[in-house]
Coordinates of C-alpha atoms (C1' of nucleotides) and ligand atoms in Angstrom, one line a residue:
Chain S
M1 CA 2.5 -7.3 12.0
A2 CA 2.5 -5.7 15.4
V3 CA 0.0 -3.3 16.9
I4 CA -0.1 0.2 15.6
R5 CA 0.0 2.7 18.4
K6 CA -1.9 6.0 18.0
T7 CA 1.1 8.3 18.3
K8 CA 1.0 11.9 17.2
T9 CA 3.1 11.2 14.2
V10 CA 0.9 8.3 13.1
E11 CA -2.2 10.4 13.5
S12 CA -0.7 13.2 11.5
L13 CA 0.0 10.9 8.6
I14 CA -3.4 9.2 8.8
N15 CA -5.0 12.6 8.8
F16 CA -2.9 13.6 5.8
F17 CA -4.0 10.6 3.9
K18 CA -7.7 11.2 4.7
K19 CA -7.5 14.6 3.2
S20 CA -5.2 13.8 0.3
E21 CA -6.5 14.0 -3.2
H22 CA -3.7 12.1 -4.8
P23 CA -1.1 9.5 -4.0
V24 CA 2.1 11.0 -2.7
S25 CA 5.7 9.9 -2.8
I26 CA 7.8 9.4 0.4
L27 CA 9.8 12.4 -0.5
D28 CA 6.7 14.5 -0.7
L29 CA 5.9 13.4 2.8
I30 CA 9.4 14.0 4.1
E31 CA 9.3 17.5 2.8
K32 CA 5.8 18.1 4.1
F33 CA 6.5 16.9 7.6
D34 CA 10.0 18.3 7.6
T35 CA 9.7 20.0 10.9
T36 CA 7.4 17.5 12.6
M37 CA 9.0 14.2 12.1
D38 CA 12.2 12.4 11.1
K39 CA 12.4 10.7 7.8
S40 CA 13.2 7.4 9.3
T41 CA 9.9 7.7 11.3
I42 CA 8.1 8.4 8.1
Y43 CA 9.5 5.4 6.4
R44 CA 8.6 3.2 9.3
I45 CA 5.1 4.5 9.7
L46 CA 4.3 4.1 6.0
E47 CA 5.6 0.5 6.3
R48 CA 3.3 -0.2 9.2
L49 CA 0.3 1.5 7.7
E50 CA 0.7 -0.4 4.5
G51 CA 1.3 -3.6 6.4
S52 CA -2.0 -3.2 8.1
N53 CA -3.8 -2.2 5.0
M54 CA -4.6 1.3 5.9
I55 CA -2.8 2.6 2.9
H56 CA -1.6 1.1 -0.3
S57 CA 1.1 1.9 -2.8
F58 CA 2.2 1.5 -6.4
I59 CA 5.3 2.1 -8.3
D60 CA 5.4 5.1 -10.6
S61 CA 6.9 4.9 -14.1
D62 CA 10.1 6.3 -12.9
G63 CA 10.4 3.7 -10.1
V64 CA 9.1 6.0 -7.4
K65 CA 6.7 4.5 -4.9
R66 CA 3.6 6.4 -4.3
Y67 CA 1.2 5.9 -1.4
A68 CA -2.5 6.4 -1.2
Q69 CA -5.2 5.9 1.3
L70 CA -7.4 3.0 1.4
K71 CA -10.8 4.6 0.8
D72 CA -13.6 3.7 3.1
E73 CA -16.8 1.7 2.5
G74 CA -18.7 4.3 0.5
S75 CA -16.1 4.6 -2.1
S76 CA -16.4 2.4 -5.2
I77 CA -12.6 2.0 -5.2
G78 CA -12.4 1.0 -1.6
K79 CA -13.7 -2.4 -2.3
Q80 CA -11.4 -3.2 -5.1
E81 CA -8.5 -5.3 -4.0
K82 CA -6.5 -4.2 -7.0
H83 CA -7.0 -1.3 -9.3
P84 CA -5.0 0.4 -12.0
H85 CA -3.2 3.7 -11.4
F86 CA -2.9 6.8 -13.5
V87 CA -0.3 9.4 -13.9
C88 CA -1.0 12.7 -15.7
N89 CA 1.7 13.5 -18.3
D90 CA 0.9 17.1 -17.8
C91 CA 0.6 17.9 -14.1
G92 CA 2.2 14.8 -12.8
N93 CA -0.6 14.0 -10.4
S94 CA -1.6 10.4 -10.0
S95 CA -4.9 8.7 -9.2
C96 CA -6.4 5.4 -8.3
L97 CA -8.7 4.3 -11.1
P98 CA -12.0 2.5 -10.3
V99 CA -12.0 0.3 -13.4
K100 CA -11.1 -3.3 -14.1
I101 CA -8.6 -4.4 -16.6
S102 CA -8.9 -7.8 -18.0
I103 CA -5.9 -9.9 -18.6
P104 CA -5.7 -12.2 -21.6
S105 CA -4.4 -15.7 -20.8
V106 CA -0.8 -16.1 -21.9
P107 CA 0.5 -19.5 -23.0
D108 CA 3.2 -20.9 -20.8
Y109 CA 2.5 -18.4 -18.0
I110 CA 0.3 -18.6 -15.0
I111 CA -0.8 -15.1 -14.2
E112 CA -1.6 -14.5 -10.6
S113 CA -1.8 -10.7 -10.4
A114 CA -1.2 -7.6 -12.4
E115 CA -0.2 -4.0 -11.9
H116 CA -1.3 -1.4 -14.4
L117 CA 0.0 2.1 -14.8
L118 CA -1.9 4.2 -17.3
K119 CA -0.6 7.5 -18.5
G120 CA -2.3 10.4 -20.2
I121 CA -4.1 13.6 -19.3
C122 CA -6.2 14.1 -16.2
K123 CA -9.4 16.0 -16.0
N124 CA -7.8 19.1 -14.7
C125 CA -5.4 19.3 -17.5
T126 CA -7.9 18.6 -20.3
P127 CA -8.7 21.6 -22.4
Q128 CA -12.3 22.4 -21.6
V129 CA -14.9 23.7 -24.0
K130 CA -16.6 26.6 -22.2
Chain F
M1 CA 20.8 11.6 -29.6
A2 CA 24.4 11.5 -30.7
V3 CA 26.1 8.8 -32.7
I4 CA 26.8 5.5 -31.0
R5 CA 30.4 4.5 -31.5
K6 CA 31.2 0.8 -31.8
T7 CA 33.5 0.6 -28.8
K8 CA 34.5 -2.7 -27.2
T9 CA 32.3 -2.0 -24.2
V10 CA 29.3 -1.1 -26.3
E11 CA 29.8 -4.3 -28.4
S12 CA 30.0 -6.4 -25.3
L13 CA 26.8 -5.1 -24.0
I14 CA 25.0 -5.5 -27.4
N15 CA 26.3 -9.1 -27.5
F16 CA 25.1 -9.8 -24.1
F17 CA 21.6 -8.5 -24.9
K18 CA 21.5 -10.6 -28.1
K19 CA 22.1 -13.7 -26.1
S20 CA 20.1 -12.8 -23.1
E21 CA 17.0 -14.8 -22.3
H22 CA 15.6 -12.4 -19.8
P23 CA 15.6 -8.8 -19.0
V24 CA 18.3 -7.8 -16.5
S25 CA 18.8 -5.1 -14.0
I26 CA 21.6 -2.6 -14.1
L27 CA 23.1 -4.2 -11.0
D28 CA 23.1 -7.6 -12.7
L29 CA 25.2 -6.0 -15.5
I30 CA 27.5 -4.2 -13.2
E31 CA 28.2 -7.5 -11.5
K32 CA 28.6 -9.4 -14.7
F33 CA 30.9 -6.8 -16.3
D34 CA 32.7 -6.1 -13.0
T35 CA 36.2 -6.6 -14.4
T36 CA 35.6 -5.3 -17.8
M37 CA 33.9 -1.9 -17.5
D38 CA 33.2 0.8 -15.0
K39 CA 29.7 1.1 -13.6
S40 CA 29.4 4.7 -14.9
T41 CA 30.2 3.4 -18.3
I42 CA 27.4 0.8 -18.0
Y43 CA 24.9 3.4 -17.0
R44 CA 25.9 5.6 -19.8
I45 CA 25.8 2.9 -22.5
L46 CA 22.4 1.7 -21.4
E47 CA 21.1 5.2 -21.7
R48 CA 22.4 5.5 -25.2
L49 CA 21.2 2.1 -26.3
E50 CA 17.8 2.8 -25.0
G51 CA 17.8 6.3 -26.4
S52 CA 18.5 4.8 -29.9
N53 CA 15.9 2.1 -29.4
M54 CA 18.3 -0.8 -29.4
I55 CA 17.1 -2.0 -26.0
H56 CA 14.0 -1.1 -23.9
S57 CA 13.2 -1.2 -20.3
F58 CA 10.5 -1.5 -17.7
I59 CA 10.1 -1.0 -14.0
D60 CA 9.8 -4.0 -11.9
S61 CA 7.4 -4.2 -9.0
D62 CA 10.1 -3.2 -6.6
G63 CA 11.0 -0.2 -8.6
V64 CA 14.0 -1.7 -10.2
K65 CA 14.6 -1.0 -13.9
R66 CA 15.1 -3.9 -16.1
Y67 CA 16.5 -3.8 -19.6
A68 CA 15.8 -6.2 -22.5
Q69 CA 16.9 -6.3 -26.1
L70 CA 14.7 -5.1 -28.8
K71 CA 14.1 -8.4 -30.7
D72 CA 14.6 -8.4 -34.4
E73 CA 12.2 -8.7 -37.4
G74 CA 11.4 -12.4 -37.1
S75 CA 10.2 -12.2 -33.6
S76 CA 6.6 -11.5 -32.9
I77 CA 7.4 -9.3 -30.1
G78 CA 9.9 -7.2 -32.0
K79 CA 7.1 -5.4 -33.8
Q80 CA 5.2 -4.4 -30.8
E81 CA 5.8 -0.9 -29.7
K82 CA 4.5 -1.7 -26.3
H83 CA 4.0 -5.0 -24.5
P84 CA 3.4 -6.2 -21.0
H85 CA 6.0 -7.7 -18.9
F86 CA 6.0 -10.6 -16.6
V87 CA 7.8 -11.5 -13.4
C88 CA 7.9 -15.0 -12.0
N89 CA 7.1 -15.1 -8.3
D90 CA 9.1 -18.2 -8.0
C91 CA 12.4 -17.8 -9.8
G92 CA 12.3 -14.0 -10.2
N93 CA 13.0 -14.1 -13.9
S94 CA 11.1 -11.6 -16.1
S95 CA 9.9 -11.7 -19.7
C96 CA 8.5 -9.6 -22.4
L97 CA 5.0 -10.9 -23.2
P98 CA 3.8 -10.9 -26.8
V99 CA 0.2 -10.1 -26.0
K100 CA -2.0 -7.1 -26.2
I101 CA -3.9 -5.8 -23.2
S102 CA -6.9 -3.6 -23.9
I103 CA -7.6 -0.6 -21.8
P104 CA -11.2 0.3 -21.0
S105 CA -12.0 4.0 -21.4
V106 CA -12.0 5.9 -18.2
P107 CA -14.3 8.8 -17.7
D108 CA -12.5 12.1 -17.0
Y109 CA -9.1 10.7 -18.2
I110 CA -7.5 10.6 -21.5
I111 CA -5.3 7.5 -21.6
E112 CA -2.3 7.8 -23.9
S113 CA -0.2 4.8 -22.9
A114 CA -0.1 2.0 -20.4
E115 CA 2.5 -0.2 -18.6
H116 CA 1.5 -3.6 -17.4
L117 CA 3.4 -5.8 -15.1
L118 CA 2.0 -9.3 -14.7
K119 CA 3.1 -11.6 -12.0
G120 CA 2.8 -15.3 -11.5
I121 CA 4.6 -18.5 -12.4
C122 CA 6.7 -19.0 -15.5
K123 CA 7.0 -22.1 -17.6
N124 CA 10.2 -23.3 -15.9
C125 CA 8.6 -23.1 -12.5
T126 CA 5.3 -24.7 -13.4
P127 CA 5.0 -28.2 -12.0
Q128 CA 4.9 -30.5 -15.1
V129 CA 2.9 -33.6 -15.6
K130 CA 5.3 -36.2 -17.0
Chain U
dG1 C1' -4.4 6.3 39.5
dT2 C1' 0.6 4.0 39.4
dA3 C1' 3.7 0.7 37.8
dT4 C1' 5.1 -2.2 34.0
dT5 C1' 5.7 -3.6 29.4
dT6 C1' 6.9 -2.7 24.9
dA7 C1' 6.1 -0.1 20.6
dT8 C1' 7.7 4.0 18.6
dT9 C1' 10.6 7.9 17.9
dG10 C1' 14.7 11.0 16.7
dC11 C1' 19.2 11.2 15.9
dA12 C1' 23.4 10.3 13.8
dA13 C1' 25.9 7.1 11.3
dC14 C1' 25.9 4.2 7.6
dT15 C1' 25.0 1.9 3.0
dT16 C1' 24.6 2.1 -1.6
dA17 C1' 22.5 3.2 -6.1
dC18 C1' 23.4 6.5 -9.2
dT19 C1' 25.7 10.9 -11.0
dT20 C1' 29.3 14.0 -12.3
dG21 C1' 33.7 16.4 -13.9
dC22 C1' 37.6 15.7 -16.1
dA23 C1' 41.7 14.1 -18.3
dA24 C1' 43.1 10.2 -21.1
dT25 C1' 41.8 7.3 -24.9
dA26 C1' 39.5 5.3 -28.9
dT27 C1' 36.4 6.1 -33.0
dT28 C1' 35.1 8.3 -36.8
dA29 C1' 35.5 11.7 -40.3
dT30 C1' 38.6 14.4 -43.5
Chain R
dA1 C1' 48.0 10.7 -41.1
dT2 C1' 45.5 14.5 -38.8
dA3 C1' 41.8 16.5 -36.7
dA4 C1' 37.5 16.4 -34.3
dT5 C1' 34.7 14.5 -30.9
dA6 C1' 32.4 10.6 -28.6
dT7 C1' 33.5 7.5 -25.0
dT8 C1' 35.8 5.8 -21.1
dG9 C1' 37.7 5.0 -16.2
dC10 C1' 38.4 6.9 -12.2
dA11 C1' 37.6 9.2 -8.1
dA12 C1' 34.6 12.1 -5.7
dG13 C1' 30.0 13.5 -4.8
dT14 C1' 24.8 13.3 -4.0
dA15 C1' 20.9 11.6 -2.0
dA16 C1' 17.5 7.9 -0.9
dG17 C1' 16.8 4.6 2.2
dT18 C1' 18.4 1.8 6.4
dT19 C1' 20.0 0.8 11.1
dG20 C1' 21.4 0.7 16.1
dC21 C1' 20.4 2.6 20.2
dA22 C1' 19.0 5.3 24.0
dA23 C1' 15.0 8.2 25.3
dT24 C1' 10.1 8.6 25.2
dA25 C1' 5.3 7.6 24.9
dA26 C1' 1.3 4.2 24.4
dA27 C1' -1.0 0.5 26.0
dT28 C1' -1.7 -2.8 29.5
dA29 C1' -1.7 -4.8 34.2
dC30 C1' -2.4 -3.9 38.8
Ligands
MN201 MN1 -4.7 3.1 -5.7
MN202 MN1 9.9 -6.0 -23.1
ZN203 ZN1 -3.0 16.6 -14.9
ZN204 ZN1 10.0 -18.9 -12.8

DNA sequence: GTATTTATTGCAACTTACTTGCAATATTAT
DNA sequence: ATAATATTGCAAGTAAGTTGCAATAAATAC
């Protein structure tokens, strides 16, 4: 993986990820940076950022790839090489989950890694008792 | 969901799934039935078969949807509403796994369902001791 | 600083998975 | 057999993602 130059477009994207609450799809980004950068640039930058582990991605249940920042030291999730992801059935937002899911051993298969997508209701969408 | 008519194309696909060892992508099917049916027909039939629970699908780690038959009564996996899937890093074949993965409870989230994609080496690709 | 090297960008053209409208056809119901 | 309607093939369309290339901007060497 080649050097990543600190161009304006790269910095905008990095800043965006620093502030972002939830993983976003490429189309979200293309729309958001509509006037500022070309979609091919966005595709290429995301590829580089992921390749150099500054962001990570997962595949949503409809096959859409979503990108999220790699949180920094302080964050509990930052350390985890791999973590499950969550998609809210209500608002559609997704999240990185700071939990570990254990895999049972499966006869005839050697499991090397796993991807988990949990679905349900996020905190924002949960009816609250006042 | 409307009635599913037993047309030649539908029967071909059902037969194919009955014999199939592994889940297949739509593109696999389009190629396989290249001369026999139109791709739009394949898309539409798969939709109907899945809608009436005769097949099921999952999303591969590269976002590709793969379809597999719903096994019949005898099969251990047939009964399971939900099961994890496996993709071999070596041969690329995928499988339905007849195991249950337990989900830890996650604070602030209500988990309603989960999709698991395990990756590793399948039996065929495992070096065997003679 | 200036010159040099090379990564990155925007643009337009392209590829391709997937969708859609519609008229013709095949199933199913009567 | 007739009528009703689900399904099909085809051709055209949509849109996500890719690519080549010349212009530009970063990083590096001087
Ligand atoms: Mn994550
Ligand atoms: Mn399965
Ligand atoms: Zn929500
Ligand atoms: Zn294998």
